[in-house]
Coordinates of C-alpha atoms (C1' of nucleotides) in Angstrom, one line a residue:
Chain A
X1 CA 109.4 78.0 115.9
X2 CA 109.1 81.4 114.7
X3 CA 109.2 81.0 110.4
X4 CA 112.2 83.1 109.1
X5 CA 110.6 82.4 104.9
X6 CA 114.5 81.8 104.7
X7 CA 113.6 79.8 102.3
X8 CA 111.1 81.5 100.0
X9 CA 111.3 83.5 96.3
X10 CA 112.7 87.3 96.0
X11 CA 111.1 88.7 93.4
X12 CA 112.0 91.9 91.0
X13 CA 108.4 93.4 92.0
X14 CA 107.6 96.7 89.7
X15 CA 105.0 98.9 89.2
X16 CA 104.0 100.7 86.1
X17 CA 101.3 103.9 85.9
X18 CA 99.4 104.6 83.1
X19 CA 98.7 107.8 83.7
X20 CA 95.3 109.3 81.6
X21 CA 94.8 113.1 80.9
X22 CA 92.0 115.1 78.5
X23 CA 92.7 117.8 76.1
X24 CA 88.9 118.7 75.2
X25 CA 88.0 116.1 72.6
X26 CA 90.0 113.3 73.4
X27 CA 91.3 110.4 76.4
X28 CA 94.9 110.4 76.4
X29 CA 98.3 108.9 77.3
X30 CA 101.4 110.1 79.0
X31 CA 104.2 107.0 77.2
X32 CA 108.2 106.8 76.9
X33 CA 109.9 105.8 74.7
X34 CA 112.7 103.7 75.8
X35 CA 116.0 104.7 76.7
X36 CA 117.8 101.5 77.7
X37 CA 117.9 97.1 76.5
X38 CA 115.9 95.0 75.7
X39 CA 113.3 96.8 73.5
X40 CA 115.4 100.3 73.6
X41 CA 113.8 103.2 71.6
X42 CA 109.8 101.4 71.7
X43 CA 106.8 102.5 74.0
X44 CA 106.2 101.9 77.4
X45 CA 104.6 103.2 80.7
X46 CA 106.4 105.0 82.7
X47 CA 107.5 102.1 86.0
X48 CA 110.6 101.6 88.4
X49 CA 110.6 99.2 91.0
X50 CA 110.0 99.3 94.2
X51 CA 112.1 100.1 97.8
X52 CA 111.9 98.0 100.3
X53 CA 111.0 100.5 102.5
X54 CA 108.3 102.0 100.7
X55 CA 104.8 100.6 99.8
X56 CA 103.5 100.7 96.3
X57 CA 101.3 103.2 96.4
X58 CA 104.5 105.6 97.2
X59 CA 105.8 104.5 94.1
X60 CA 103.7 105.1 92.2
X61 CA 103.2 108.6 94.0
X62 CA 107.2 109.0 93.7
X63 CA 107.5 107.7 90.4
X64 CA 105.4 109.4 88.6
X65 CA 106.3 113.0 90.0
X66 CA 109.4 112.4 89.7
X67 CA 108.3 111.9 85.6
X68 CA 105.4 114.8 85.5
X69 CA 106.6 116.4 89.0
X70 CA 103.1 116.5 90.6
X71 CA 101.7 116.1 93.4
X72 CA 98.0 115.3 94.7
X73 CA 97.4 113.5 92.0
X74 CA 94.4 110.7 91.5
X75 CA 95.8 107.5 91.2
X76 CA 94.8 104.0 92.3
X77 CA 95.7 99.9 91.7
X78 CA 94.5 98.6 88.9
X79 CA 95.6 95.1 89.3
X80 CA 99.5 93.0 89.4
X81 CA 100.9 91.4 86.4
X82 CA 102.3 88.1 86.7
X83 CA 103.6 86.7 84.6
X84 CA 106.0 84.3 83.9
X85 CA 108.7 85.6 80.5
X86 CA 107.1 89.6 80.3
X87 CA 109.9 91.2 81.0
X88 CA 112.8 88.7 79.1
X89 CA 115.2 90.4 82.1
X90 CA 114.9 88.8 84.8
X91 CA 111.7 87.6 87.0
X92 CA 110.2 90.6 87.5
X93 CA 106.6 91.3 88.9
X94 CA 104.1 94.6 88.1
X95 CA 102.0 97.0 89.6
X96 CA 99.5 99.1 87.2
X97 CA 98.1 102.0 88.6
X98 CA 96.4 104.6 86.9
X99 CA 96.8 107.8 87.5
X100 CA 94.1 110.4 86.0
X101 CA 96.3 114.0 85.5
X102 CA 95.4 117.6 84.2
X103 CA 97.1 117.9 81.1
X104 CA 97.0 121.4 80.7
X105 CA 98.7 122.1 84.3
X106 CA 101.6 119.6 83.7
X107 CA 105.5 120.3 83.6
X108 CA 106.3 120.2 80.3
X109 CA 110.0 120.1 80.2
X110 CA 109.7 117.8 82.7
X111 CA 108.2 115.6 80.3
X112 CA 110.2 116.5 77.3
X113 CA 112.9 115.8 79.3
X114 CA 112.6 111.6 80.3
X115 CA 111.3 111.8 75.3
X116 CA 107.4 111.3 77.3
X117 CA 104.8 112.2 74.4
X118 CA 100.4 111.9 74.9
X119 CA 98.3 109.9 72.7
X120 CA 95.2 109.6 71.6
X121 CA 93.6 106.1 73.5
X122 CA 92.2 105.3 69.7
X123 CA 96.0 106.1 68.1
X124 CA 98.2 104.5 71.1
X125 CA 101.0 102.8 69.4
X126 CA 102.2 99.3 70.3
X127 CA 103.6 99.1 74.1
X128 CA 106.2 96.7 75.0
X129 CA 105.6 93.9 77.0
X130 CA 102.4 93.2 78.4
X131 CA 101.8 97.5 79.5
X132 CA 98.9 97.1 76.0
X133 CA 96.5 94.7 78.7
X134 CA 97.1 97.0 81.5
X135 CA 96.0 99.9 79.5
X136 CA 93.2 97.7 78.1
X137 CA 92.0 97.1 81.4
X138 CA 92.9 100.4 83.3
X139 CA 90.4 102.0 80.3
X140 CA 88.0 99.8 81.9
X141 CA 88.8 100.5 85.1
X142 CA 88.6 104.0 84.5
X143 CA 85.7 103.1 83.0
X144 CA 83.8 101.6 85.5
X145 CA 85.2 103.6 88.3
X146 CA 84.2 107.1 86.2
X147 CA 81.2 106.5 86.3
X148 CA 80.3 105.6 89.6
X149 CA 82.7 108.5 91.5
X150 CA 83.2 111.8 90.3
X151 CA 86.1 111.6 89.4
X152 CA 86.2 113.3 85.9
X153 CA 86.9 116.9 87.0
X154 CA 90.4 115.2 87.9
X155 CA 91.5 115.1 84.8
X156 CA 89.4 118.6 83.5
X157 CA 90.4 122.1 85.8
X158 CA 89.1 123.9 88.8
X159 CA 86.7 125.8 86.4
X160 CA 85.3 123.7 83.4
X161 CA 81.7 123.9 80.8
X162 CA 78.9 121.1 81.3
X163 CA 80.6 121.0 77.7
X164 CA 83.7 120.4 78.2
X165 CA 82.9 117.9 81.1
X166 CA 80.0 116.2 78.6
X167 CA 83.2 115.3 75.6
X168 CA 85.6 114.4 78.8
X169 CA 82.4 111.4 79.6
X170 CA 81.3 110.5 76.2
X171 CA 85.4 110.4 75.9
X172 CA 86.1 108.0 78.9
X173 CA 82.8 106.2 78.1
X174 CA 83.6 106.0 74.2
X175 CA 79.2 107.1 73.3
X176 CA 78.5 109.6 72.7
X177 CA 75.9 111.4 74.9
X178 CA 72.6 112.8 74.6
X179 CA 73.6 117.3 75.6
X180 CA 69.8 118.3 77.8
X181 CA 69.9 114.4 79.2
X182 CA 73.9 114.3 80.0
X183 CA 73.5 118.7 81.9
X184 CA 70.0 117.7 83.7
X185 CA 72.1 113.9 85.3
X186 CA 74.6 115.6 87.0
X187 CA 72.4 119.5 87.4
X188 CA 70.4 116.7 89.4
X189 CA 72.9 115.7 91.6
X190 CA 73.8 119.4 92.8
X191 CA 78.0 118.9 93.0
X192 CA 78.8 121.3 90.7
X193 CA 78.5 125.5 91.5
X194 CA 78.2 127.5 88.4
X195 CA 80.2 130.0 88.3
X196 CA 79.3 134.0 87.1
X197 CA 81.9 133.4 85.0
X198 CA 81.9 132.2 81.7
X199 CA 84.5 130.2 79.1
X200 CA 84.6 132.6 75.6
X201 CA 87.6 130.2 74.3
X202 CA 84.5 128.1 72.6
X203 CA 81.9 129.8 70.8
X204 CA 81.1 133.8 70.8
X205 CA 78.1 133.1 73.5
X206 CA 80.9 132.0 75.5
X207 CA 79.9 129.4 78.4
X208 CA 78.5 129.9 82.3
X209 CA 81.7 128.0 83.7
X210 CA 81.3 125.8 87.1
X211 CA 83.0 123.5 89.5
X212 CA 83.3 120.8 91.9
X213 CA 82.1 121.3 95.9
X214 CA 83.9 118.0 97.3
X215 CA 82.3 119.4 100.0
X216 CA 78.9 119.2 99.1
X217 CA 79.0 115.1 97.5
X218 CA 80.7 114.3 100.5
X219 CA 77.8 115.4 102.9
X220 CA 75.5 114.1 100.3
X221 CA 77.4 110.9 100.2
X222 CA 76.9 110.5 104.2
X223 CA 73.0 110.5 103.4
X224 CA 73.2 107.6 100.3
X225 CA 73.3 109.5 97.3
X226 CA 75.6 108.1 95.2
X227 CA 77.1 109.0 91.9
X228 CA 75.8 107.4 88.7
X229 CA 76.4 108.0 85.3
Chain B
X1 CA 123.2 99.6 77.5
X2 CA 121.6 96.3 78.5
X3 CA 119.5 97.0 82.9
X4 CA 120.1 94.6 84.4
X5 CA 117.7 95.8 87.3
X6 CA 120.9 94.1 89.2
X7 CA 121.3 96.8 92.1
X8 CA 117.1 97.2 93.0
X9 CA 115.4 95.4 95.9
X10 CA 113.8 92.6 96.1
X11 CA 111.0 91.4 98.0
X12 CA 109.1 88.7 99.5
X13 CA 105.5 88.2 97.1
X14 CA 102.5 85.9 99.0
X15 CA 99.6 85.3 98.3
X16 CA 96.3 84.9 100.6
X17 CA 92.8 84.1 99.6
X18 CA 90.1 84.9 101.0
X19 CA 87.6 81.6 100.3
X20 CA 83.9 81.4 99.9
X21 CA 81.3 79.5 100.8
X22 CA 76.7 80.2 101.3
X23 CA 75.5 77.8 103.4
X24 CA 71.7 77.9 103.3
X25 CA 71.5 80.9 105.3
X26 CA 74.5 83.3 105.1
X27 CA 78.1 84.0 103.8
X28 CA 80.7 82.3 105.1
X29 CA 85.3 82.6 105.1
X30 CA 87.4 79.2 104.9
X31 CA 90.1 80.5 107.7
X32 CA 93.0 78.7 110.2
X33 CA 94.5 78.6 112.8
X34 CA 98.6 79.2 112.4
X35 CA 100.7 77.4 113.6
X36 CA 103.9 79.0 113.6
X37 CA 104.5 82.7 115.0
X38 CA 103.9 85.1 113.9
X39 CA 100.7 85.6 116.1
X40 CA 100.3 81.6 116.2
X41 CA 97.2 80.5 116.7
X42 CA 95.2 83.5 115.8
X43 CA 93.2 83.1 112.6
X44 CA 93.8 84.0 109.6
X45 CA 93.9 83.1 105.8
X46 CA 95.3 80.9 103.2
X47 CA 97.9 81.8 102.5
X48 CA 101.7 80.7 100.7
X49 CA 104.4 82.4 98.7
X50 CA 104.9 83.1 95.1
X51 CA 107.9 80.6 93.4
X52 CA 110.0 82.2 91.0
X53 CA 108.4 80.0 88.3
X54 CA 104.5 80.3 89.1
X55 CA 102.3 83.4 88.2
X56 CA 99.5 84.4 90.8
X57 CA 97.0 83.5 89.2
X58 CA 98.7 79.5 89.5
X59 CA 100.2 80.2 93.0
X60 CA 97.0 81.1 93.7
X61 CA 95.0 77.7 92.6
X62 CA 98.2 75.2 94.6
X63 CA 97.5 77.2 97.7
X64 CA 93.7 76.4 98.2
X65 CA 93.8 73.4 96.4
X66 CA 97.3 72.6 98.4
X67 CA 93.8 73.4 101.4
X68 CA 90.5 72.4 99.8
X69 CA 92.5 69.6 97.0
X70 CA 89.7 71.7 95.1
X71 CA 90.2 71.9 91.7
X72 CA 88.3 74.2 89.5
X73 CA 87.8 76.5 91.7
X74 CA 86.7 80.6 90.5
X75 CA 89.5 82.5 92.0
X76 CA 89.6 87.0 91.1
X77 CA 92.8 88.9 91.8
X78 CA 91.4 91.2 94.6
X79 CA 93.8 93.5 95.5
X80 CA 97.9 93.8 96.6
X81 CA 98.8 94.8 100.1
X82 CA 102.0 96.5 100.7
X83 CA 102.1 98.2 104.2
X84 CA 105.5 98.4 104.7
X85 CA 105.3 96.1 108.2
X86 CA 102.5 94.1 107.4
X87 CA 104.2 91.7 108.2
X88 CA 106.6 91.7 111.2
X89 CA 108.8 88.3 110.1
X90 CA 109.9 89.9 107.2
X91 CA 109.1 92.9 104.6
X92 CA 106.0 91.1 102.6
X93 CA 104.0 91.2 99.4
X94 CA 100.8 89.5 99.3
X95 CA 98.5 89.5 97.0
X96 CA 95.0 88.9 97.6
X97 CA 92.6 86.9 96.0
X98 CA 89.1 86.0 96.5
X99 CA 87.6 82.2 96.0
X100 CA 84.1 80.9 95.6
X101 CA 83.3 77.0 96.8
X102 CA 80.5 75.4 96.7
X103 CA 80.4 73.6 100.6
X104 CA 78.9 71.3 100.6
X105 CA 81.3 69.7 97.8
X106 CA 84.7 70.2 99.3
X107 CA 86.9 67.9 101.0
X108 CA 86.1 67.8 104.8
X109 CA 89.3 65.6 105.2
X110 CA 92.2 68.1 104.7
X111 CA 90.6 71.2 105.5
X112 CA 89.8 69.5 109.1
X113 CA 94.0 69.1 109.5
X114 CA 94.8 72.4 108.5
X115 CA 92.0 73.5 111.6
X116 CA 90.7 75.2 108.8
X117 CA 86.5 76.1 109.7
X118 CA 83.8 77.9 108.1
X119 CA 83.0 81.8 109.0
X120 CA 79.9 83.2 109.2
X121 CA 80.6 86.8 108.1
X122 CA 78.7 87.8 110.5
X123 CA 81.3 86.4 113.3
X124 CA 84.2 85.9 111.8
X125 CA 86.7 86.6 114.3
X126 CA 89.7 89.0 114.1
X127 CA 92.4 88.0 111.6
X128 CA 96.3 88.4 111.7
X129 CA 97.9 90.8 109.9
X130 CA 96.5 93.5 107.1
X131 CA 94.2 90.3 106.8
X132 CA 90.5 92.4 108.2
X133 CA 90.9 94.6 105.2
X134 CA 91.5 92.0 103.1
X135 CA 88.4 90.4 103.6
X136 CA 86.3 93.4 103.6
X137 CA 87.6 94.5 100.7
X138 CA 87.0 91.4 99.0
X139 CA 83.1 91.3 100.5
X140 CA 83.7 94.6 98.8
X141 CA 84.6 92.7 95.2
X142 CA 82.0 89.8 95.3
X143 CA 79.1 92.6 95.8
X144 CA 80.1 94.2 92.8
X145 CA 81.1 91.0 90.6
X146 CA 77.5 89.1 91.9
X147 CA 75.4 91.5 90.9
X148 CA 77.7 91.3 87.5
X149 CA 77.8 88.5 86.6
X150 CA 76.5 85.4 87.2
X151 CA 79.2 84.3 89.4
X152 CA 76.3 83.6 92.3
X153 CA 76.5 79.7 90.6
X154 CA 79.8 78.4 91.6
X155 CA 78.9 78.8 95.6
X156 CA 75.6 77.1 95.1
X157 CA 75.6 72.8 93.6
X158 CA 74.5 72.7 90.7
X159 CA 71.2 71.9 91.7
X160 CA 69.6 74.7 93.5
X161 CA 66.1 76.5 94.2
X162 CA 64.9 79.2 93.0
X163 CA 64.8 80.1 97.5
X164 CA 67.9 78.7 97.9
X165 CA 69.6 81.3 95.1
X166 CA 67.8 84.9 96.9
X167 CA 69.0 83.7 99.9
X168 CA 72.8 83.8 98.7
X169 CA 71.9 86.7 97.0
X170 CA 70.6 88.9 100.4
X171 CA 73.4 86.3 102.0
X172 CA 76.3 88.4 99.6
X173 CA 74.6 91.4 99.1
X174 CA 73.6 91.8 102.6
X175 CA 69.6 92.8 101.7
X176 CA 66.7 91.1 101.7
X177 CA 64.9 91.1 98.4
X178 CA 61.2 90.6 97.5
X179 CA 60.6 87.0 96.1
X180 CA 58.9 87.5 94.1
X181 CA 61.2 90.6 91.9
X182 CA 63.2 88.2 92.2
X183 CA 61.9 85.4 90.5
X184 CA 60.7 87.5 88.1
X185 CA 63.7 89.0 87.0
X186 CA 66.4 86.0 87.5
X187 CA 63.6 84.3 84.6
X188 CA 63.7 87.5 82.2
X189 CA 67.5 86.5 81.8
X190 CA 66.6 83.2 80.4
X191 CA 69.5 81.4 81.6
X192 CA 68.5 78.8 84.2
X193 CA 66.6 75.5 83.3
X194 CA 64.0 74.4 85.3
X195 CA 64.2 70.6 85.9
X196 CA 61.1 67.7 86.5
X197 CA 62.9 67.8 90.0
X198 CA 61.8 68.8 93.2
X199 CA 64.3 69.1 96.5
X200 CA 61.9 68.2 99.2
X201 CA 64.5 68.7 102.3
X202 CA 63.5 73.0 102.3
X203 CA 58.9 72.3 102.3
X204 CA 56.6 69.7 102.0
X205 CA 55.5 70.5 99.1
X206 CA 59.0 70.2 98.0
X207 CA 60.9 73.1 95.6
X208 CA 61.8 72.9 91.8
X209 CA 64.9 72.7 91.0
X210 CA 67.2 74.5 88.3
X211 CA 70.8 74.6 87.1
X212 CA 72.5 77.4 85.0
X213 CA 73.3 77.0 81.6
X214 CA 76.4 78.8 81.3
X215 CA 76.5 78.1 77.0
X216 CA 72.9 79.5 77.3
X217 CA 75.1 82.2 78.8
X218 CA 78.2 83.4 76.7
X219 CA 76.2 83.0 73.8
X220 CA 73.3 85.7 74.9
X221 CA 76.3 87.3 76.3
X222 CA 77.3 87.9 72.7
X223 CA 74.0 89.5 71.8
X224 CA 75.0 92.0 74.0
X225 CA 73.4 90.9 77.3
X226 CA 74.6 91.7 80.6
X227 CA 73.5 90.7 83.5
X228 CA 71.9 92.5 86.2
X229 CA 70.6 91.9 90.1
Chain C
dA1 C1' 42.6 70.8 109.9
dC2 C1' 46.1 73.1 110.3
dA3 C1' 51.8 74.3 109.2
dA4 C1' 55.2 75.7 106.6
dA5 C1' 57.4 77.0 102.6
dA6 C1' 56.1 77.3 97.4
dG7 C1' 54.3 79.7 94.1
dT8 C1' 52.3 83.5 90.9
dG9 C1' 50.9 88.8 88.7
dT10 C1' 49.4 93.6 87.9
dT11 C1' 49.4 98.1 89.4
dA12 C1' 51.8 102.9 90.7
dT13 C1' 56.4 104.8 90.6
dT14 C1' 60.0 106.1 89.0
dT15 C1' 63.8 106.7 85.7
dC16 C1' 64.5 106.7 80.9
dT17 C1' 64.7 107.8 76.7
dA18 C1' 64.2 111.0 72.5
dC19 C1' 63.9 115.0 70.9
dA20 C1' 63.7 120.5 68.5
dC21 C1' 63.9 126.0 69.5
dC22 C1' 65.3 130.0 71.1
dC23 C1' 70.0 132.8 72.9
dA24 C1' 74.1 135.7 72.7
dT25 C1' 77.9 137.3 70.3
dG26 C1' 82.4 138.7 67.3
dC27 C1' 82.3 138.9 62.7
Chain D
dG1 C1' 72.1 139.9 59.9
dC2 C1' 74.3 134.6 59.8
dA3 C1' 76.6 131.6 61.1
dT4 C1' 78.1 128.8 66.1
dG5 C1' 78.1 127.2 70.0
dG6 C1' 74.8 127.4 74.6
dG7 C1' 70.6 127.0 76.7
dT8 C1' 67.1 124.9 78.2
dG9 C1' 61.5 121.4 79.3
dT10 C1' 58.5 117.5 78.3
dA11 C1' 55.8 113.6 77.3
dG12 C1' 56.4 108.2 76.4
dA13 C1' 58.5 104.1 77.1
dA14 C1' 60.8 101.0 80.1
dA15 C1' 62.2 99.6 84.0
dT16 C1' 61.3 98.9 88.7
dA17 C1' 59.3 99.2 93.4
dA18 C1' 55.0 97.2 96.1
dC19 C1' 52.3 93.9 97.4
dA20 C1' 48.6 89.2 99.0
dC21 C1' 46.8 85.5 97.9
dT22 C1' 46.7 79.6 96.7
dT23 C1' 49.2 75.4 96.6
dT24 C1' 50.8 71.7 98.4
dT25 C1' 51.9 68.1 101.2
dG26 C1' 53.4 65.7 105.6
dT27 C1' 52.2 66.0 110.6

DNA sequence: ACAAAAGTGTTATTTCTACACCCATGC
DNA sequence: GCATGGGTGTAGAAATAACACTTTTGT
């Protein structure tokens, strides 16, 4: 006997993306104003539906790329939300992903076309459906992941200052960090390259730029190193 | 305009459960021998399909209860697996859950009826579809969760010895722990109650039994305590 | 009396935390 | 010359890791 599953229920499977960015001061998320019912005019995560021939990862990439034009974005699957009435139109399950993008480099035109807007995570409006719950979980996951894997760099330009990196971690972890302890720890990891180049925007003195050396990091991981902030 | 999603693809959504148990020596998982095609006769996680009127959590509980007769089981959603050809019969997405159960207390009859069997995680057979990947992820998640939240107790009888607890953590973390350091740490948490009762099975001398005091733990959490092994 | 597991504290090492002053530059 | 943010090291505290002998009791 071959089980063909024909008596089982089928459902709509959505993908919603929490898109994080960082603007030198605070952690932001990208939201769009819904232009269709239900909840037209309210703020929402970007989302779409899984197509039959796609994996969830591919769908998340497609949906994100459609809005931002971005390729090669750090994404991670977060959780699958399944409250029965979460979408009033029809039974829909949604798998949430979060993405980290470098605000400075993203495609502003596309974002404007979709009336998307960056919000400080502390000042985000109420979102539709269960998107607030998704955001909440995404922030927690980001906090854990960023203190355990060197993913923070995804939110910064390729070249960044120590101060930017510190501010980023302060924004993610929502706590102040000691400047000297932070720098000492980062340096102890030995995964940054200090450039002979300064960023002159932030101060008269200027501050040295650094780059993350992924190769060096990967090699260290093979030897048992773990990143831990 | 109301978007009724009618042009979107619908898919089958399965739920698969990684059921962990502990037998005083090693961490085990419960597997069943599939009695239908495809892959009939091979070992598999237990699973089923989400019904339209259920959440994933409820579906996972239903599926688990159906096999084990158990209620009140610790479960956590793990990840949603969506490779396009993961199930050769039909496009199926699967959300995996893992569960922790106390082997000694579970319903043996039901398990036998479904030709389920406990396997040491180190000796588990190759599983169908992407179930090996699920298992792998579940072990990693369990490792993290158990070192961060007091969920290990779910795998033990209500009354247990320090030595059982230590062996459990050694099995989960897959590393030897120092007996004195382990006991000192556990005691420093102050969330166990030492009973005036000994387990005499393990040695001539007998060893004291303990119980986890969930109330005390919850109160401590409110005051900022975090469990960390 | 001896085998087998239970129980028990101290010290050295490592990691973490707190903390303050000089530097370079543009105005 | 002064205001602004950048850069740098150390010492005390806390947490972790290493380590060995005595106890109990059934045989």
